[in-house]
PDB file of C-alpha atoms in Angstrom:
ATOM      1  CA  UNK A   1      44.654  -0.029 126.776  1.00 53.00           C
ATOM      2  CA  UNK A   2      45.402   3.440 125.815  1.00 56.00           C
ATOM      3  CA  UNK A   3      42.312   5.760 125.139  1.00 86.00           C
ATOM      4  CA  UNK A   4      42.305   6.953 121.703  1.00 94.00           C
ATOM      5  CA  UNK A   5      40.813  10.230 120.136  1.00 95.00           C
ATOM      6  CA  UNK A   6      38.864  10.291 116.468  1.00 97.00           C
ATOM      7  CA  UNK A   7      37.390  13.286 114.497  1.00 97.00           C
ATOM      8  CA  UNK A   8      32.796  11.940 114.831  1.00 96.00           C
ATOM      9  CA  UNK A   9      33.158  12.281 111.370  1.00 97.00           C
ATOM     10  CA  UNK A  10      34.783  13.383 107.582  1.00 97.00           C
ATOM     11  CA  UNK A  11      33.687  13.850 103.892  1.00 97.00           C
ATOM     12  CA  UNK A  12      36.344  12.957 101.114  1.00 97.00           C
ATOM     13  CA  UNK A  13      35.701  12.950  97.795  1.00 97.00           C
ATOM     14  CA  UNK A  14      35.759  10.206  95.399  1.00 97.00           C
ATOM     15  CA  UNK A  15      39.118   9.398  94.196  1.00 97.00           C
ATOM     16  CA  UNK A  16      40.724  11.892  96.202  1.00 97.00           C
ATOM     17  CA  UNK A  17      43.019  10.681  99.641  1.00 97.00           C
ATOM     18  CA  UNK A  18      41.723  10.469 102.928  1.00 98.00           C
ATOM     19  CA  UNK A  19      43.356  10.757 105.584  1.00 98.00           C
ATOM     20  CA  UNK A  20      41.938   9.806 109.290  1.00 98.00           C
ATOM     21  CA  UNK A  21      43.818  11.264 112.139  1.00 98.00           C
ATOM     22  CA  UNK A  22      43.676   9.420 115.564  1.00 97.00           C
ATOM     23  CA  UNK A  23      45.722  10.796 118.641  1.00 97.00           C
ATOM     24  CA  UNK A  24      46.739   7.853 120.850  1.00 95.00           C
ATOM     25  CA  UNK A  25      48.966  10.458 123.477  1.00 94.00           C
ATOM     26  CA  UNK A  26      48.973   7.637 126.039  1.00 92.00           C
ATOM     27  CA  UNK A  27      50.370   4.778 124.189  1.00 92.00           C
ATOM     28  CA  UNK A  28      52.824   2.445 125.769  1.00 89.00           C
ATOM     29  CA  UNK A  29      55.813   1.582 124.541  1.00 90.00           C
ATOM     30  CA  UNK A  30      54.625  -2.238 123.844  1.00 88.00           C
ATOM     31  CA  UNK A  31      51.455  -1.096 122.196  1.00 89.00           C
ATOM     32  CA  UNK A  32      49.964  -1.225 118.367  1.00 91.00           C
ATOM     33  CA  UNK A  33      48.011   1.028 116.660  1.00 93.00           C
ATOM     34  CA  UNK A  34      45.129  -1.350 114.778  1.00 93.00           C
ATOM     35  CA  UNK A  35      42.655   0.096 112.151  1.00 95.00           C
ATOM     36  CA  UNK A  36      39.552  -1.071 111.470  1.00 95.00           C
ATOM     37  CA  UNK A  37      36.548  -0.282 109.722  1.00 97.00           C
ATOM     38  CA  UNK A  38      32.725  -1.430 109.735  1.00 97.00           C
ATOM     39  CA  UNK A  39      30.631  -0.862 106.863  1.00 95.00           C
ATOM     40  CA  UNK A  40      27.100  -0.828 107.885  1.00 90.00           C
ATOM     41  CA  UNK A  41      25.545  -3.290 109.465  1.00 87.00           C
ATOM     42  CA  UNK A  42      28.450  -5.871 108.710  1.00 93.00           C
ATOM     43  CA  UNK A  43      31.263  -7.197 111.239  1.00 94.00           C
ATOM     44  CA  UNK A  44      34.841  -4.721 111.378  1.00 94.00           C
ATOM     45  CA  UNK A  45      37.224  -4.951 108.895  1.00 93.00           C
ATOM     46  CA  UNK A  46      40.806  -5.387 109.312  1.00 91.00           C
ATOM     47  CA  UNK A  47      42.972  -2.549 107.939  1.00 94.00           C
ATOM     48  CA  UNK A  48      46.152  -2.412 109.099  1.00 94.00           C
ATOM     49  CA  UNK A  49      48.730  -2.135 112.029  1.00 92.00           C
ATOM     50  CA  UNK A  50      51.984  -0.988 113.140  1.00 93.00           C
ATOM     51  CA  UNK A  51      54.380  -0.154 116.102  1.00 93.00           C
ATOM     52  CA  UNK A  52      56.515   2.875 115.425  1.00 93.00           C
ATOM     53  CA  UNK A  53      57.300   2.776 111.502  1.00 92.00           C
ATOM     54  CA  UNK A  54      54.822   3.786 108.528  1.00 95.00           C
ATOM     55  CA  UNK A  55      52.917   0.927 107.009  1.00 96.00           C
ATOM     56  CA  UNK A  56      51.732   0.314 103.920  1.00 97.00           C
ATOM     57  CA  UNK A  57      49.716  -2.901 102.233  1.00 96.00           C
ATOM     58  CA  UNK A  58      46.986  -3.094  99.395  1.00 95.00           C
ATOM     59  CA  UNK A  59      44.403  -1.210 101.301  1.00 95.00           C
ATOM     60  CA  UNK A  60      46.071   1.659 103.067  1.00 97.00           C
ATOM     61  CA  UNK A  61      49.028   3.389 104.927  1.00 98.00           C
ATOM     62  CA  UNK A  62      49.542   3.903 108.358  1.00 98.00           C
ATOM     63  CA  UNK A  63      51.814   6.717 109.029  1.00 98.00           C
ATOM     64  CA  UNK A  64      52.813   7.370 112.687  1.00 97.00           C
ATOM     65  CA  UNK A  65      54.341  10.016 114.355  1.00 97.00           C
ATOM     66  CA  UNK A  66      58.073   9.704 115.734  1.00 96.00           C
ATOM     67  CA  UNK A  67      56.220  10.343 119.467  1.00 96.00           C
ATOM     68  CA  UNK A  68      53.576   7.838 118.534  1.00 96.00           C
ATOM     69  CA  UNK A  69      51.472   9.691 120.252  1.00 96.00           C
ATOM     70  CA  UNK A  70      49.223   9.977 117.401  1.00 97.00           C
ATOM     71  CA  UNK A  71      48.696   8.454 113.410  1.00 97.00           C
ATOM     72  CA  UNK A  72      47.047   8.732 110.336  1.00 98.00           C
ATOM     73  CA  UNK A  73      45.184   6.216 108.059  1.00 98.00           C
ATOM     74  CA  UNK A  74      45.559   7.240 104.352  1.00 98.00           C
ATOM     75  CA  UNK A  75      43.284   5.659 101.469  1.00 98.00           C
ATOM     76  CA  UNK A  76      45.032   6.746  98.992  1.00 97.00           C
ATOM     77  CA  UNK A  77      41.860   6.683  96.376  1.00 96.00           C
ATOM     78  CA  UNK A  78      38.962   6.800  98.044  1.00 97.00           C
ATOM     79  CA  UNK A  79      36.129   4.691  96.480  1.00 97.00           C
ATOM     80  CA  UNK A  80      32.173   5.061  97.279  1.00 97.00           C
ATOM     81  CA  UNK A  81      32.682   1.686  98.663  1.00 96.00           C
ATOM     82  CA  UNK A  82      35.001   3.481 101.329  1.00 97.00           C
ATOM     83  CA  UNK A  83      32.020   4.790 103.066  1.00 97.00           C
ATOM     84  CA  UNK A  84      32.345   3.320 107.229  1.00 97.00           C
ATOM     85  CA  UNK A  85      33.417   3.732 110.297  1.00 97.00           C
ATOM     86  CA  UNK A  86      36.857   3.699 110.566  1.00 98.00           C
ATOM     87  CA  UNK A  87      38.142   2.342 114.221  1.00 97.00           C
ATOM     88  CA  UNK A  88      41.605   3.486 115.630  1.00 96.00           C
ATOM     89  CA  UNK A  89      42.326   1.171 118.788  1.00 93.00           C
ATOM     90  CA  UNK A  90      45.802   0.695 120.621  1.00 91.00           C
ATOM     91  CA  UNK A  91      46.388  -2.310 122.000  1.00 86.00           C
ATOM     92  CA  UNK A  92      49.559  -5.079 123.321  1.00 81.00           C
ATOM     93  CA  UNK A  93      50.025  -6.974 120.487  1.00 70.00           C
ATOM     94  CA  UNK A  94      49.563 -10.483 122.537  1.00 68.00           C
ATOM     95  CA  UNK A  95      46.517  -9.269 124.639  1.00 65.00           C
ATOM     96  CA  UNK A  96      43.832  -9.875 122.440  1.00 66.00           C
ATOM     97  CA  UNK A  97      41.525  -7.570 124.276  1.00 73.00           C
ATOM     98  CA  UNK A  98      40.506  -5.117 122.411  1.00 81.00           C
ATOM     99  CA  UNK A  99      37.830  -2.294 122.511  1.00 85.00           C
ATOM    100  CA  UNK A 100      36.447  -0.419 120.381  1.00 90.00           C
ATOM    101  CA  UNK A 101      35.894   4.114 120.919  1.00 90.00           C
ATOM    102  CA  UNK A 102      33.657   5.869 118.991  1.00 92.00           C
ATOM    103  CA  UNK A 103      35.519   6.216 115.668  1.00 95.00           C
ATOM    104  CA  UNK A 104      35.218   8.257 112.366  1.00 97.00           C
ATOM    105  CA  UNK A 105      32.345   7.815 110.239  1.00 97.00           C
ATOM    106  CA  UNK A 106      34.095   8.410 106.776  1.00 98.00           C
ATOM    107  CA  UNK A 107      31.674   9.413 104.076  1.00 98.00           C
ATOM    108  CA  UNK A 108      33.020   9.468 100.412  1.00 98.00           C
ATOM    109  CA  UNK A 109      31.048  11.224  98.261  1.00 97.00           C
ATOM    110  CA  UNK A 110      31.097  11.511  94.529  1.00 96.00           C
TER     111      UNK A 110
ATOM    112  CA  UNK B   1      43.160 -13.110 105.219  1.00 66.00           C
ATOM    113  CA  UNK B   2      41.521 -14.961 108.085  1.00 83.00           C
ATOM    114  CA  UNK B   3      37.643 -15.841 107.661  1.00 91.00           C
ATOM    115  CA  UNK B   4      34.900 -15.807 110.430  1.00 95.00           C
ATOM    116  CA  UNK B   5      32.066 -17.424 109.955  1.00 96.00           C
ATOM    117  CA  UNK B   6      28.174 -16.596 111.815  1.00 97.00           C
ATOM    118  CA  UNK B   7      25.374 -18.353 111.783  1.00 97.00           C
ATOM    119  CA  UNK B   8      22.855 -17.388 111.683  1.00 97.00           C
ATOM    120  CA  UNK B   9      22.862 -14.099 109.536  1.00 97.00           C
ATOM    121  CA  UNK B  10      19.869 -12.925 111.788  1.00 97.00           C
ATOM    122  CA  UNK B  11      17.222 -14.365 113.483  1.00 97.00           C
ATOM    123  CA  UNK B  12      13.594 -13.365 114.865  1.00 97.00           C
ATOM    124  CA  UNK B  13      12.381 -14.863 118.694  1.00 96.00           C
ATOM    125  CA  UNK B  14       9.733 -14.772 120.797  1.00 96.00           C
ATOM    126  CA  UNK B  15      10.218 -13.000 124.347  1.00 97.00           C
ATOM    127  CA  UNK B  16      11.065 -15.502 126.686  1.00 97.00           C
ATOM    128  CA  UNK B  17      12.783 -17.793 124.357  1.00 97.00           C
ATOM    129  CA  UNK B  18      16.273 -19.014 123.849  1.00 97.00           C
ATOM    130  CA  UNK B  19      18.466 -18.564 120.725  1.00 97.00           C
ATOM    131  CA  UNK B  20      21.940 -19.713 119.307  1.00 97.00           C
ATOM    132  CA  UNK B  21      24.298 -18.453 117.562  1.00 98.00           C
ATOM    133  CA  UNK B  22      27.446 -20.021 116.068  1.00 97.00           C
ATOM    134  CA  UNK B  23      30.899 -18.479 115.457  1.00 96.00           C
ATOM    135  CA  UNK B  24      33.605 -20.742 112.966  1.00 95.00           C
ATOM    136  CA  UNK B  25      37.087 -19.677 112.133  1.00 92.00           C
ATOM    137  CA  UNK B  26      37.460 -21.197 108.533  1.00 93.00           C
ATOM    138  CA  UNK B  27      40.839 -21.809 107.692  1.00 88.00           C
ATOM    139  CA  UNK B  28      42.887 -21.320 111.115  1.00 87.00           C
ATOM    140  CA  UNK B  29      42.627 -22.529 114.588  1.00 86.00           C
ATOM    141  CA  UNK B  30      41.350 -19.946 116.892  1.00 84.00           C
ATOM    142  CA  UNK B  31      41.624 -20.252 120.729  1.00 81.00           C
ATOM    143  CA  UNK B  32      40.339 -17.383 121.976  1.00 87.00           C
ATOM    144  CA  UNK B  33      37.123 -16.089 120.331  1.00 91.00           C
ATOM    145  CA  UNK B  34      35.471 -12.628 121.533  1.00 93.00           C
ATOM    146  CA  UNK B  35      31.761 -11.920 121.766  1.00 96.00           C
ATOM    147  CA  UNK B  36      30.592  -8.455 120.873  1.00 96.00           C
ATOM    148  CA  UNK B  37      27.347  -6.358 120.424  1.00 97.00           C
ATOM    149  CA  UNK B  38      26.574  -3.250 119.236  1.00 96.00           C
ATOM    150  CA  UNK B  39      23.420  -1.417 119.211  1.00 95.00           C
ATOM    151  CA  UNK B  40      22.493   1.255 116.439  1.00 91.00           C
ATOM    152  CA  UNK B  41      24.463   3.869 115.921  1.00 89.00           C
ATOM    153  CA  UNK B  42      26.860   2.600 118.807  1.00 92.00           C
ATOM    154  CA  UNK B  43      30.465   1.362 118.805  1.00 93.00           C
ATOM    155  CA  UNK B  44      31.177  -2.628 119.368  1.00 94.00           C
ATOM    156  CA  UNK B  45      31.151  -3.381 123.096  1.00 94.00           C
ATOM    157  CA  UNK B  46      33.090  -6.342 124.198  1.00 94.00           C
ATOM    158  CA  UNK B  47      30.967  -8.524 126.282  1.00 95.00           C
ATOM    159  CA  UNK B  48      33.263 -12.089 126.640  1.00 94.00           C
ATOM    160  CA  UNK B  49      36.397 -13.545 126.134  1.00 91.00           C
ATOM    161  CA  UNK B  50      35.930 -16.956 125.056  1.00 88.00           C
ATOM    162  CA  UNK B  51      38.409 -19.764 125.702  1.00 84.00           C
ATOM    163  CA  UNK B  52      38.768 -23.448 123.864  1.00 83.00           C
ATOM    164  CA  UNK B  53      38.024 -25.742 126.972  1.00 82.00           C
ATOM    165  CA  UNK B  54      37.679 -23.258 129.511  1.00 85.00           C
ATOM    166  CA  UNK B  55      34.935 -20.910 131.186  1.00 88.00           C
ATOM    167  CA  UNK B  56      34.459 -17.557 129.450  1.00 91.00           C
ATOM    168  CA  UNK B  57      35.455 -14.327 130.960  1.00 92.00           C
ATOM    169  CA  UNK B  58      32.513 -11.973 131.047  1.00 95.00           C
ATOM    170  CA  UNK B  59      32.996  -7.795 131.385  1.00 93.00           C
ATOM    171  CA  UNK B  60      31.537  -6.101 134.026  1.00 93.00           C
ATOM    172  CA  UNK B  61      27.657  -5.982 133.690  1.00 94.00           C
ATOM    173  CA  UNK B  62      27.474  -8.431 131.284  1.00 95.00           C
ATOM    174  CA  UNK B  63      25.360 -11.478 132.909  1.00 94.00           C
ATOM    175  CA  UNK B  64      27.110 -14.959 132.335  1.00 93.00           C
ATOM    176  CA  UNK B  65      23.645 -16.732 132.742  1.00 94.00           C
ATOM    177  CA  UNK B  66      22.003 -15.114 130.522  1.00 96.00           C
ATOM    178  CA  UNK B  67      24.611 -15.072 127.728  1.00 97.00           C
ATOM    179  CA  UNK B  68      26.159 -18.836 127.604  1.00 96.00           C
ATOM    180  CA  UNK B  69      29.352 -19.366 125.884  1.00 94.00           C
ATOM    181  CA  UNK B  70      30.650 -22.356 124.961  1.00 91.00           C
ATOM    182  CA  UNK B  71      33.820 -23.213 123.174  1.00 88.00           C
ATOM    183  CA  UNK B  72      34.092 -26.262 122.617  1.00 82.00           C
ATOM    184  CA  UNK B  73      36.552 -26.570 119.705  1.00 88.00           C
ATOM    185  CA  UNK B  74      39.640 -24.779 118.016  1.00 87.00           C
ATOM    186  CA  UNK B  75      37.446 -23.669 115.352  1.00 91.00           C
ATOM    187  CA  UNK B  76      33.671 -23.314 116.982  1.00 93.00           C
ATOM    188  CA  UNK B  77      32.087 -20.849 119.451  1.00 93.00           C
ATOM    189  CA  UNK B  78      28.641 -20.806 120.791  1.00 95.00           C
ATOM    190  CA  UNK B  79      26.672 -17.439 122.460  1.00 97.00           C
ATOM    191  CA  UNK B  80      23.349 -18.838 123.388  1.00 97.00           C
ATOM    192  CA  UNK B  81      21.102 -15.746 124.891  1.00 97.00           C
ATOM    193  CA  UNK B  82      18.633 -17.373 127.444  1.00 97.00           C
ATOM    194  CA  UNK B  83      15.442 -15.900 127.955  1.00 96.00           C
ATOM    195  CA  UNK B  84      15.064 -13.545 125.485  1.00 96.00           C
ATOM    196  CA  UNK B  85      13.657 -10.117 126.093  1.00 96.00           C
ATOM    197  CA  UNK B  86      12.982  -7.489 123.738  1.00 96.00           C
ATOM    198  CA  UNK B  87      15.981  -5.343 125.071  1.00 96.00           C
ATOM    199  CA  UNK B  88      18.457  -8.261 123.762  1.00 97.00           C
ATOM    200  CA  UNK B  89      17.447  -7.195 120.351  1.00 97.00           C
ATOM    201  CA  UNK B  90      20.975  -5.647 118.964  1.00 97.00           C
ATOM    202  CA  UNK B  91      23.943  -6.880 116.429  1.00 97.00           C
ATOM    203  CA  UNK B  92      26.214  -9.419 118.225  1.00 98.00           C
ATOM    204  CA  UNK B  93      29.712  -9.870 116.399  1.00 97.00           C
ATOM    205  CA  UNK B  94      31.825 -12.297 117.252  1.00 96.00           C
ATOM    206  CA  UNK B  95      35.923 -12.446 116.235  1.00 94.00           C
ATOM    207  CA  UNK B  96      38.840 -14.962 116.524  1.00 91.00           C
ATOM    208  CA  UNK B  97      42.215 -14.214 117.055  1.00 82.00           C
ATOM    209  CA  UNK B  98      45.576 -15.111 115.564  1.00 73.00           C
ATOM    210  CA  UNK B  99      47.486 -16.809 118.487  1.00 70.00           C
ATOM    211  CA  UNK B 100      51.001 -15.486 116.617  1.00 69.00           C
ATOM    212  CA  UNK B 101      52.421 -13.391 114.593  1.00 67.00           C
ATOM    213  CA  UNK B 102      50.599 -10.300 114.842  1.00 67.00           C
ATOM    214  CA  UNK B 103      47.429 -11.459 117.080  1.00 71.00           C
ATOM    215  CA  UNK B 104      45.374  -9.111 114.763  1.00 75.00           C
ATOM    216  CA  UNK B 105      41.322  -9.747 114.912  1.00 84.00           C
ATOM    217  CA  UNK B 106      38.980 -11.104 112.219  1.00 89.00           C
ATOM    218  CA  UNK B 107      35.775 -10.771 112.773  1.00 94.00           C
ATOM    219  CA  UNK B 108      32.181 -12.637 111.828  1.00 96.00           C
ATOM    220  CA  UNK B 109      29.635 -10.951 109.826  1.00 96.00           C
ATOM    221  CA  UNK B 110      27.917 -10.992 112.873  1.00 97.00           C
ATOM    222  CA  UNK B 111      23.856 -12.048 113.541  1.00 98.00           C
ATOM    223  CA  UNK B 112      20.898  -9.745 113.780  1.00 97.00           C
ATOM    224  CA  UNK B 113      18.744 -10.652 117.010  1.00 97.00           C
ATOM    225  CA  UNK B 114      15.519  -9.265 116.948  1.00 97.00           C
ATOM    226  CA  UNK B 115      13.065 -10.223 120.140  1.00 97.00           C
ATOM    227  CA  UNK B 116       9.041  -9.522 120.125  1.00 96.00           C
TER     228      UNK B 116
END
């Protein structure tokens, strides 16, 4: 799997977008860039995924660069309950290996 | 979306002793179920690949003796850590993945281990 690259950490505040950067400069052509996110001390979250066009559902957008060698994660309202680690991981969409980097520890403050 | 079930929630051993812990998918059949653990203030580190009816697949240093898999159904896996010792004490998380579509990863609410 590619390596991917995450800021430690970022403050947002309440109600305002944020916006989580993750450069993936290695990708392969065949690979997805997953989000997750793990609140503390429960099991990751599902976010959101996509190949090579932006993304949106009910908890976020996913907008990738034409390169794809990096993306961005946008809550669009940020919420207290926002507060986690956010997880950027590349992977083949049929291998189901997947590991997890450091990631961004989002903090939304009020 | 998909739910993963753990059992249990956490759980306090003695050194030396053996514990189980359970991993469900609830509403969809999962073949391949991953094993996880993550100590504080550490990312998840994948430690098996479980397969329905099959032997796991282990990652390098992790010992298959000592952490038992079994999957013995679509919907069930089993990590059973033999021989507890107090450095097994961490967050294990297990997940189960779509088989189609877009093979993205649910995961449990994973079990607190805690060995004295």
């Amino acid at each position: 799997d590619a390596k991917t690259t995450q800021p430690t950490s970022m403050d947002c505040a309440e109600g305002r977008a944020a916006n989580l950067p993750c450069n993936h400069s290695t990708i392969s052509g065949n690979e997805y860039v997953y989000w997750y996110r793990q609140i503390h001390s429960q099991g990751p979250q599902y976010i959101i995924h996509g190949l090579k066009n932006n993304e949106t559902n009910e908890m976020a957008s996913l907008i990738i660069t034409e390169d794809r060698k990096s993306s961005t994660l946008i809550l669009p309202h940020a919420t207290l309950r926002d507060t986690a680690v956010y997880y950027c991981i590349v992977r083949v969409a049929n291998n189901n290996d997947m590991r997890f980097g450091a990631g961004t520890r989002l903090t939304v403050k009020p | 979306g998909a739910v993963v079930s753990q059992h249990p929630s956490w759980v306090i051993c003695k050194s030396g002793t053996s514990v189980k812990i359970e991993c469900r998918s609830l509403d969809f059949q999962a073949t391949t179920m991953f094993w996880y653990r993550q100590f504080p203030k550490q990312s998840l580190m994948l430690m098996a690949t479980s397969n329905e009816g099959s032997k796991a697949t282990y990652e390098q240093g992790v010992e298959k003796d000592k952490f038992l898999i079994n999957h013995a159904s679509l919907t069930l896996s089993t990590l059973t850590v033999t021989s507890a010792h107090p450095e097994d004490s961490s967050f294990y998380i297990c997940s189960a993945s779509l088989t189609s579509g877009t093979y993205e990863q649910y995961f449990g609410p994973g079990t607190r281990l805690t060995v004295t």
